PDB file of C-alpha atoms in Angstrom:
ATOM      1  CA  MET A   1       7.891  10.167  37.373  1.00 57.00           C
ATOM      2  CA  ASN A   2       4.465   8.550  37.360  1.00 57.00           C
ATOM      3  CA  ILE A   3       2.691   6.791  34.877  1.00 60.00           C
ATOM      4  CA  SER A   4       0.402   9.004  32.913  1.00 58.00           C
ATOM      5  CA  ARG A   5       3.650  11.199  32.103  1.00 57.00           C
ATOM      6  CA  LYS A   6       5.525   8.207  31.139  1.00 57.00           C
ATOM      7  CA  ILE A   7       3.278   7.202  28.419  1.00 62.00           C
ATOM      8  CA  ALA A   8       2.806  10.787  27.518  1.00 56.00           C
ATOM      9  CA  ILE A   9       6.192  11.230  26.588  1.00 60.00           C
ATOM     10  CA  CYS A  10       6.797   7.478  25.291  1.00 57.00           C
ATOM     11  CA  LEU A  11       3.507   9.296  22.761  1.00 56.00           C
ATOM     12  CA  ILE A  12       5.090  11.866  21.750  1.00 62.00           C
ATOM     13  CA  ALA A  13       8.573   9.984  21.233  1.00 56.00           C
ATOM     14  CA  LEU A  14       6.251   7.388  18.866  1.00 56.00           C
ATOM     15  CA  PHE A  15       5.032  10.876  16.762  1.00 53.00           C
ATOM     16  CA  PHE A  16       8.460  12.116  16.417  1.00 50.00           C
ATOM     17  CA  ILE A  17       9.349   8.571  15.458  1.00 57.00           C
ATOM     18  CA  VAL A  18       6.956   8.238  12.426  1.00 51.00           C
ATOM     19  CA  ILE A  19       7.255  11.609  11.810  1.00 53.00           C
ATOM     20  CA  GLY A  20      10.836  11.147  10.931  1.00 51.00           C
ATOM     21  CA  ALA A  21      10.264   7.974   8.928  1.00 50.00           C
ATOM     22  CA  ALA A  22       7.797   9.304   7.162  1.00 49.00           C
ATOM     23  CA  CYS A  23       9.921  12.407   6.169  1.00 46.00           C
ATOM     24  CA  ALA A  24      12.569   9.605   4.876  1.00 47.00           C
ATOM     25  CA  SER A  25      10.323   7.734   2.562  1.00 45.00           C
ATOM     26  CA  GLY A  26       8.806  10.418   1.486  1.00 44.00           C
ATOM     27  CA  SER A  27      12.045  12.613   0.563  1.00 41.00           C
ATOM     28  CA  GLU A  28      12.221  10.445  -2.775  1.00 40.00           C
ATOM     29  CA  SER A  29      13.500  13.087  -5.899  1.00 41.00           C
ATOM     30  CA  GLY A  30      11.021  13.781  -8.370  1.00 41.00           C
ATOM     31  CA  ASP A  31      13.791  12.461 -11.321  1.00 42.00           C
ATOM     32  CA  GLY A  32      12.556   9.962 -13.859  1.00 41.00           C
ATOM     33  CA  ASP A  33       9.906   8.891 -11.357  1.00 42.00           C
ATOM     34  CA  GLY A  34       6.876   9.208 -13.628  1.00 40.00           C
ATOM     35  CA  THR A  35       5.858  11.855 -12.116  1.00 40.00           C
ATOM     36  CA  ALA A  36       6.005  14.826 -14.861  1.00 39.00           C
ATOM     37  CA  GLY A  37       9.091  18.279 -15.062  1.00 40.00           C
ATOM     38  CA  GLU A  38       8.265  21.284 -15.823  1.00 43.00           C
ATOM     39  CA  GLY A  39       6.185  22.214 -19.234  1.00 41.00           C
ATOM     40  CA  ALA A  40       4.829  18.741 -18.900  1.00 39.00           C
ATOM     41  CA  THR A  41       0.398  18.334 -19.732  1.00 39.00           C
ATOM     42  CA  THR A  42      -1.865  17.141 -17.427  1.00 40.00           C
ATOM     43  CA  ALA A  43      -2.375  14.331 -19.852  1.00 39.00           C
ATOM     44  CA  GLU A  44       1.135  13.406 -19.530  1.00 37.00           C
ATOM     45  CA  THR A  45       1.259  13.139 -15.687  1.00 39.00           C
ATOM     46  CA  ALA A  46      -1.758  11.186 -15.831  1.00 39.00           C
ATOM     47  CA  GLU A  47      -0.473   8.568 -18.571  1.00 41.00           C
ATOM     48  CA  ALA A  48       2.818   7.961 -16.497  1.00 49.00           C
ATOM     49  CA  THR A  49       1.356   7.291 -13.338  1.00 76.00           C
ATOM     50  CA  LYS A  50      -0.747   4.577 -14.542  1.00 90.00           C
ATOM     51  CA  ALA A  51      -0.070   0.484 -15.255  1.00 93.00           C
ATOM     52  CA  SER A  52      -2.198  -2.966 -15.389  1.00 93.00           C
ATOM     53  CA  ILE A  53      -1.730  -5.828 -13.408  1.00 94.00           C
ATOM     54  CA  GLY A  54       1.695  -7.433 -14.752  1.00 94.00           C
ATOM     55  CA  ASP A  55       3.223  -3.984 -15.459  1.00 95.00           C
ATOM     56  CA  PRO A  56       5.530  -2.212 -13.044  1.00 96.00           C
ATOM     57  CA  LEU A  57       4.739   1.495 -12.130  1.00 96.00           C
ATOM     58  CA  LYS A  58       7.285   3.691 -11.156  1.00 94.00           C
ATOM     59  CA  VAL A  59       6.057   6.116  -7.899  1.00 93.00           C
ATOM     60  CA  GLY A  60       9.014   8.470  -6.538  1.00 92.00           C
ATOM     61  CA  ASP A  61      11.845   5.511  -6.148  1.00 92.00           C
ATOM     62  CA  LEU A  62       9.236   2.483  -5.423  1.00 94.00           C
ATOM     63  CA  VAL A  63       8.402   0.402  -8.386  1.00 96.00           C
ATOM     64  CA  PHE A  64       4.968  -1.480  -7.700  1.00 96.00           C
ATOM     65  CA  ILE A  65       3.771  -4.671  -9.478  1.00 96.00           C
ATOM     66  CA  VAL A  66       0.467  -6.376  -9.183  1.00 96.00           C
ATOM     67  CA  SER A  67       0.711  -9.589 -10.111  1.00 95.00           C
ATOM     68  CA  GLU A  68      -2.371 -11.492  -9.338  1.00 94.00           C
ATOM     69  CA  VAL A  69      -5.677 -10.221  -7.845  1.00 94.00           C
ATOM     70  CA  LYS A  70      -8.594 -12.796  -7.688  1.00 92.00           C
ATOM     71  CA  THR A  71     -11.904 -12.714  -4.719  1.00 91.00           C
ATOM     72  CA  ALA A  72     -12.455 -14.614  -1.680  1.00 90.00           C
ATOM     73  CA  LYS A  73     -16.068 -15.628   0.368  1.00 92.00           C
ATOM     74  CA  LYS A  74     -14.085 -17.297   2.836  1.00 89.00           C
ATOM     75  CA  LEU A  75     -10.329 -16.587   4.791  1.00 87.00           C
ATOM     76  CA  SER A  76      -8.832 -19.503   6.420  1.00 83.00           C
ATOM     77  CA  SER A  77      -5.836 -20.456   8.375  1.00 80.00           C
ATOM     78  CA  VAL A  78      -4.892 -22.570  11.376  1.00 80.00           C
ATOM     79  CA  LEU A  79      -6.493 -19.901  13.454  1.00 76.00           C
ATOM     80  CA  GLY A  80      -9.587 -20.972  11.951  1.00 81.00           C
ATOM     81  CA  SER A  81     -12.286 -19.314   8.864  1.00 84.00           C
ATOM     82  CA  LYS A  82     -14.400 -16.230   8.514  1.00 86.00           C
ATOM     83  CA  ASP A  83     -16.942 -15.936   5.736  1.00 89.00           C
ATOM     84  CA  GLY A  84     -17.528 -12.452   3.916  1.00 90.00           C
ATOM     85  CA  ASN A  85     -16.422 -10.667   0.455  1.00 91.00           C
ATOM     86  CA  TRP A  86     -12.572 -10.143   0.101  1.00 90.00           C
ATOM     87  CA  LEU A  87     -10.216  -8.458  -2.664  1.00 92.00           C
ATOM     88  CA  ILE A  88      -6.267 -10.312  -2.697  1.00 92.00           C
ATOM     89  CA  ALA A  89      -3.825  -8.289  -4.310  1.00 93.00           C
ATOM     90  CA  THR A  90      -0.325  -9.954  -4.395  1.00 94.00           C
ATOM     91  CA  VAL A  91       2.141  -7.156  -5.187  1.00 95.00           C
ATOM     92  CA  THR A  92       5.360  -6.736  -4.953  1.00 95.00           C
ATOM     93  CA  VAL A  93       7.145  -3.428  -4.285  1.00 95.00           C
ATOM     94  CA  LYS A  94      10.763  -2.428  -5.316  1.00 96.00           C
ATOM     95  CA  ASN A  95      12.876   0.527  -3.829  1.00 95.00           C
ATOM     96  CA  GLU A  96      15.330   1.720  -6.120  1.00 95.00           C
ATOM     97  CA  SER A  97      16.183   4.918  -3.723  1.00 93.00           C
ATOM     98  CA  LYS A  98      19.995   5.135  -2.046  1.00 95.00           C
ATOM     99  CA  GLU A  99      17.969   4.748   1.457  1.00 94.00           C
ATOM    100  CA  ALA A 100      15.487   2.208   2.916  1.00 94.00           C
ATOM    101  CA  VAL A 101      12.109   3.207   2.929  1.00 92.00           C
ATOM    102  CA  THR A 102       9.614   1.840   5.327  1.00 91.00           C
ATOM    103  CA  LEU A 103       6.239   0.926   3.877  1.00 88.00           C
ATOM    104  CA  ASN A 104       2.434   0.484   5.508  1.00 86.00           C
ATOM    105  CA  THR A 105      -0.683  -0.734   4.214  1.00 87.00           C
ATOM    106  CA  SER A 106      -1.910   2.923   4.078  1.00 87.00           C
ATOM    107  CA  PHE A 107       0.073   3.072   0.972  1.00 91.00           C
ATOM    108  CA  PHE A 108      -2.402   1.304  -1.169  1.00 94.00           C
ATOM    109  CA  LYS A 109      -6.329   2.021  -1.647  1.00 95.00           C
ATOM    110  CA  LEU A 110      -9.102   0.214  -3.975  1.00 95.00           C
ATOM    111  CA  CYS A 111     -10.599   2.753  -6.205  1.00 95.00           C
ATOM    112  CA  GLU A 112     -14.271   2.746  -7.852  1.00 93.00           C
ATOM    113  CA  SER A 113     -14.756   5.064 -11.128  1.00 91.00           C
ATOM    114  CA  ASP A 114     -17.867   7.075  -8.968  1.00 91.00           C
ATOM    115  CA  GLY A 115     -14.685   7.906  -6.342  1.00 92.00           C
ATOM    116  CA  THR A 116     -15.606   5.261  -3.615  1.00 94.00           C
ATOM    117  CA  THR A 117     -12.691   3.978  -1.868  1.00 95.00           C
ATOM    118  CA  TYR A 118     -11.672   1.262   0.089  1.00 95.00           C
ATOM    119  CA  GLU A 119      -8.610   0.723   3.029  1.00 94.00           C
ATOM    120  CA  THR A 120      -6.797  -2.495   3.452  1.00 91.00           C
ATOM    121  CA  ASP A 121      -8.301  -4.894   5.663  1.00 86.00           C
ATOM    122  CA  GLY A 122      -5.443  -5.456   8.012  1.00 76.00           C
ATOM    123  CA  ASP A 123      -7.732  -7.057  10.713  1.00 76.00           C
ATOM    124  CA  ASN A 124      -8.252 -10.566   8.869  1.00 78.00           C
ATOM    125  CA  LEU A 125      -5.214  -9.970   7.059  1.00 70.00           C
ATOM    126  CA  MET A 126      -3.489 -13.002   9.706  1.00 74.00           C
ATOM    127  CA  TYR A 127      -6.233 -14.968   7.532  1.00 76.00           C
ATOM    128  CA  VAL A 128      -4.056 -14.743   4.719  1.00 74.00           C
ATOM    129  CA  ASP A 129      -0.537 -14.580   6.150  1.00 71.00           C
ATOM    130  CA  SER A 130       0.383 -11.876   8.317  1.00 63.00           C
ATOM    131  CA  GLY A 131       4.216 -12.434   7.229  1.00 69.00           C
ATOM    132  CA  GLN A 132       3.457 -11.371   3.960  1.00 80.00           C
ATOM    133  CA  SER A 133       1.671  -7.770   4.812  1.00 77.00           C
ATOM    134  CA  PHE A 134       2.961  -4.549   4.040  1.00 81.00           C
ATOM    135  CA  PHE A 135       2.579  -2.756   7.447  1.00 81.00           C
ATOM    136  CA  LEU A 136       5.621  -0.975   8.521  1.00 84.00           C
ATOM    137  CA  GLU A 137       7.610  -2.975   6.324  1.00 86.00           C
ATOM    138  CA  LYS A 138      11.170  -1.970   5.732  1.00 91.00           C
ATOM    139  CA  ILE A 139      13.075  -2.291   2.320  1.00 93.00           C
ATOM    140  CA  ASN A 140      16.587  -1.509   1.966  1.00 95.00           C
ATOM    141  CA  PRO A 141      17.693   0.076  -1.397  1.00 95.00           C
ATOM    142  CA  LYS A 142      17.460  -1.923  -4.531  1.00 95.00           C
ATOM    143  CA  LEU A 143      15.726  -5.120  -2.665  1.00 95.00           C
ATOM    144  CA  ASP A 144      12.225  -5.816  -2.975  1.00 95.00           C
ATOM    145  CA  LYS A 145       8.977  -7.167  -1.016  1.00 94.00           C
ATOM    146  CA  THR A 146       6.099  -9.254  -1.922  1.00 93.00           C
ATOM    147  CA  GLY A 147       3.172  -9.016  -0.312  1.00 90.00           C
ATOM    148  CA  TYR A 148      -0.428 -10.048  -0.272  1.00 90.00           C
ATOM    149  CA  LEU A 149      -3.151  -6.980   0.437  1.00 91.00           C
ATOM    150  CA  LEU A 150      -6.485  -7.787   1.664  1.00 91.00           C
ATOM    151  CA  PHE A 151      -9.663  -5.578   1.050  1.00 93.00           C
ATOM    152  CA  ALA A 152     -12.798  -6.285   2.607  1.00 92.00           C
ATOM    153  CA  ILE A 153     -15.314  -5.245  -0.270  1.00 94.00           C
ATOM    154  CA  PRO A 154     -19.531  -5.448  -0.996  1.00 93.00           C
ATOM    155  CA  GLU A 155     -20.410  -8.769  -2.473  1.00 89.00           C
ATOM    156  CA  GLY A 156     -20.967  -8.325  -6.822  1.00 85.00           C
ATOM    157  CA  LEU A 157     -18.248  -5.495  -7.479  1.00 87.00           C
ATOM    158  CA  GLU A 158     -16.999  -6.243 -10.068  1.00 83.00           C
ATOM    159  CA  THR A 159     -12.900  -6.312 -10.264  1.00 82.00           C
ATOM    160  CA  ASN A 160     -12.618  -5.040 -13.791  1.00 82.00           C
ATOM    161  CA  ASP A 161     -13.829  -1.619 -12.486  1.00 84.00           C
ATOM    162  CA  LEU A 162     -11.527  -0.984  -9.775  1.00 94.00           C
ATOM    163  CA  VAL A 163      -7.822   0.450  -9.597  1.00 95.00           C
ATOM    164  CA  LEU A 164      -5.391   0.377  -6.955  1.00 95.00           C
ATOM    165  CA  GLN A 165      -4.215   3.320  -5.874  1.00 95.00           C
ATOM    166  CA  VAL A 166      -0.621   3.216  -4.752  1.00 94.00           C
ATOM    167  CA  GLN A 167       1.205   6.494  -3.150  1.00 90.00           C
ATOM    168  CA  THR A 168       5.064   6.512  -1.410  1.00 88.00           C
ATOM    169  CA  GLY A 169       5.236   8.352   1.607  1.00 76.00           C
ATOM    170  CA  PHE A 170       2.880   8.480   4.758  1.00 72.00           C
ATOM    171  CA  PHE A 171       1.321  11.468   3.135  1.00 71.00           C
ATOM    172  CA  GLY A 172       1.102  10.504  -0.594  1.00 68.00           C
ATOM    173  CA  THR A 173       2.975  13.070  -1.908  1.00 79.00           C
ATOM    174  CA  GLN A 174       3.234  11.134  -5.000  1.00 89.00           C
ATOM    175  CA  THR A 175       0.617   8.708  -6.384  1.00 92.00           C
ATOM    176  CA  GLY A 176       0.054   6.262  -9.374  1.00 93.00           C
ATOM    177  CA  GLU A 177      -2.739   3.522 -10.431  1.00 95.00           C
ATOM    178  CA  ILE A 178      -2.673   0.046 -11.542  1.00 95.00           C
ATOM    179  CA  SER A 179      -5.904  -1.255 -13.492  1.00 94.00           C
ATOM    180  CA  LEU A 180      -7.021  -4.470 -12.038  1.00 93.00           C
ATOM    181  CA  LYS A 181      -8.681  -5.095 -14.940  1.00 88.00           C
ATOM    182  CA  GLN A 182      -8.077  -8.566 -15.911  1.00 79.00           C
TER     183      GLN A 182
END
C-alpha cells in the first residue's frame, strides 16, 4: 500500500472518529436543560439560556460558569512573551450527563451586540497555560474542568458589551450566552 493511500485511510478514519465524538457529545436530552419545551414562548427560551459572570448556565447536559474575565496587553510564559490585546476568561464546565463529553475550544465564541464574533486564540494559549485548555478535553460524568479561554480582540473593546456564547456538541445544537458585564 503506497503512502498516499495510507494517509487517505487515516484521514477517513479520523473523520469518522470526530463524527462519532460529535454525535456522542451532542446527544444530550432536552429535559431540564435550559431549553424550552412544547408551549414555551421565544422569550422564555431566551431567558432560560442566559447568565452572568459567576452564575451557572445549563445548556444541554453541561453547566458553564465564567468565574473571571480580564484583559491583557502582554502574554508571558517560559517560552517568552507576546504583545497584543487579549481577553482571558476563566470558565468551569461541569458534565451532568451519564456519559463522557468531549469539549473543544470551538464550543466558545465571544460576541458583540452588533453581531461581530471572535473565535478562541488557540495559537497563543501556550502563553497563558496550555494545560488549562478545552482543546478536545474529555470530561467524565459528574466531573468538571476549569480552564482558560483566550480571545484576540481589538484594542479599546469594552468587555461590558460582550457575551460569551457557549454550545454543546461540535455542531452547536444547543447554545447559551453569558454576559461578561462586570
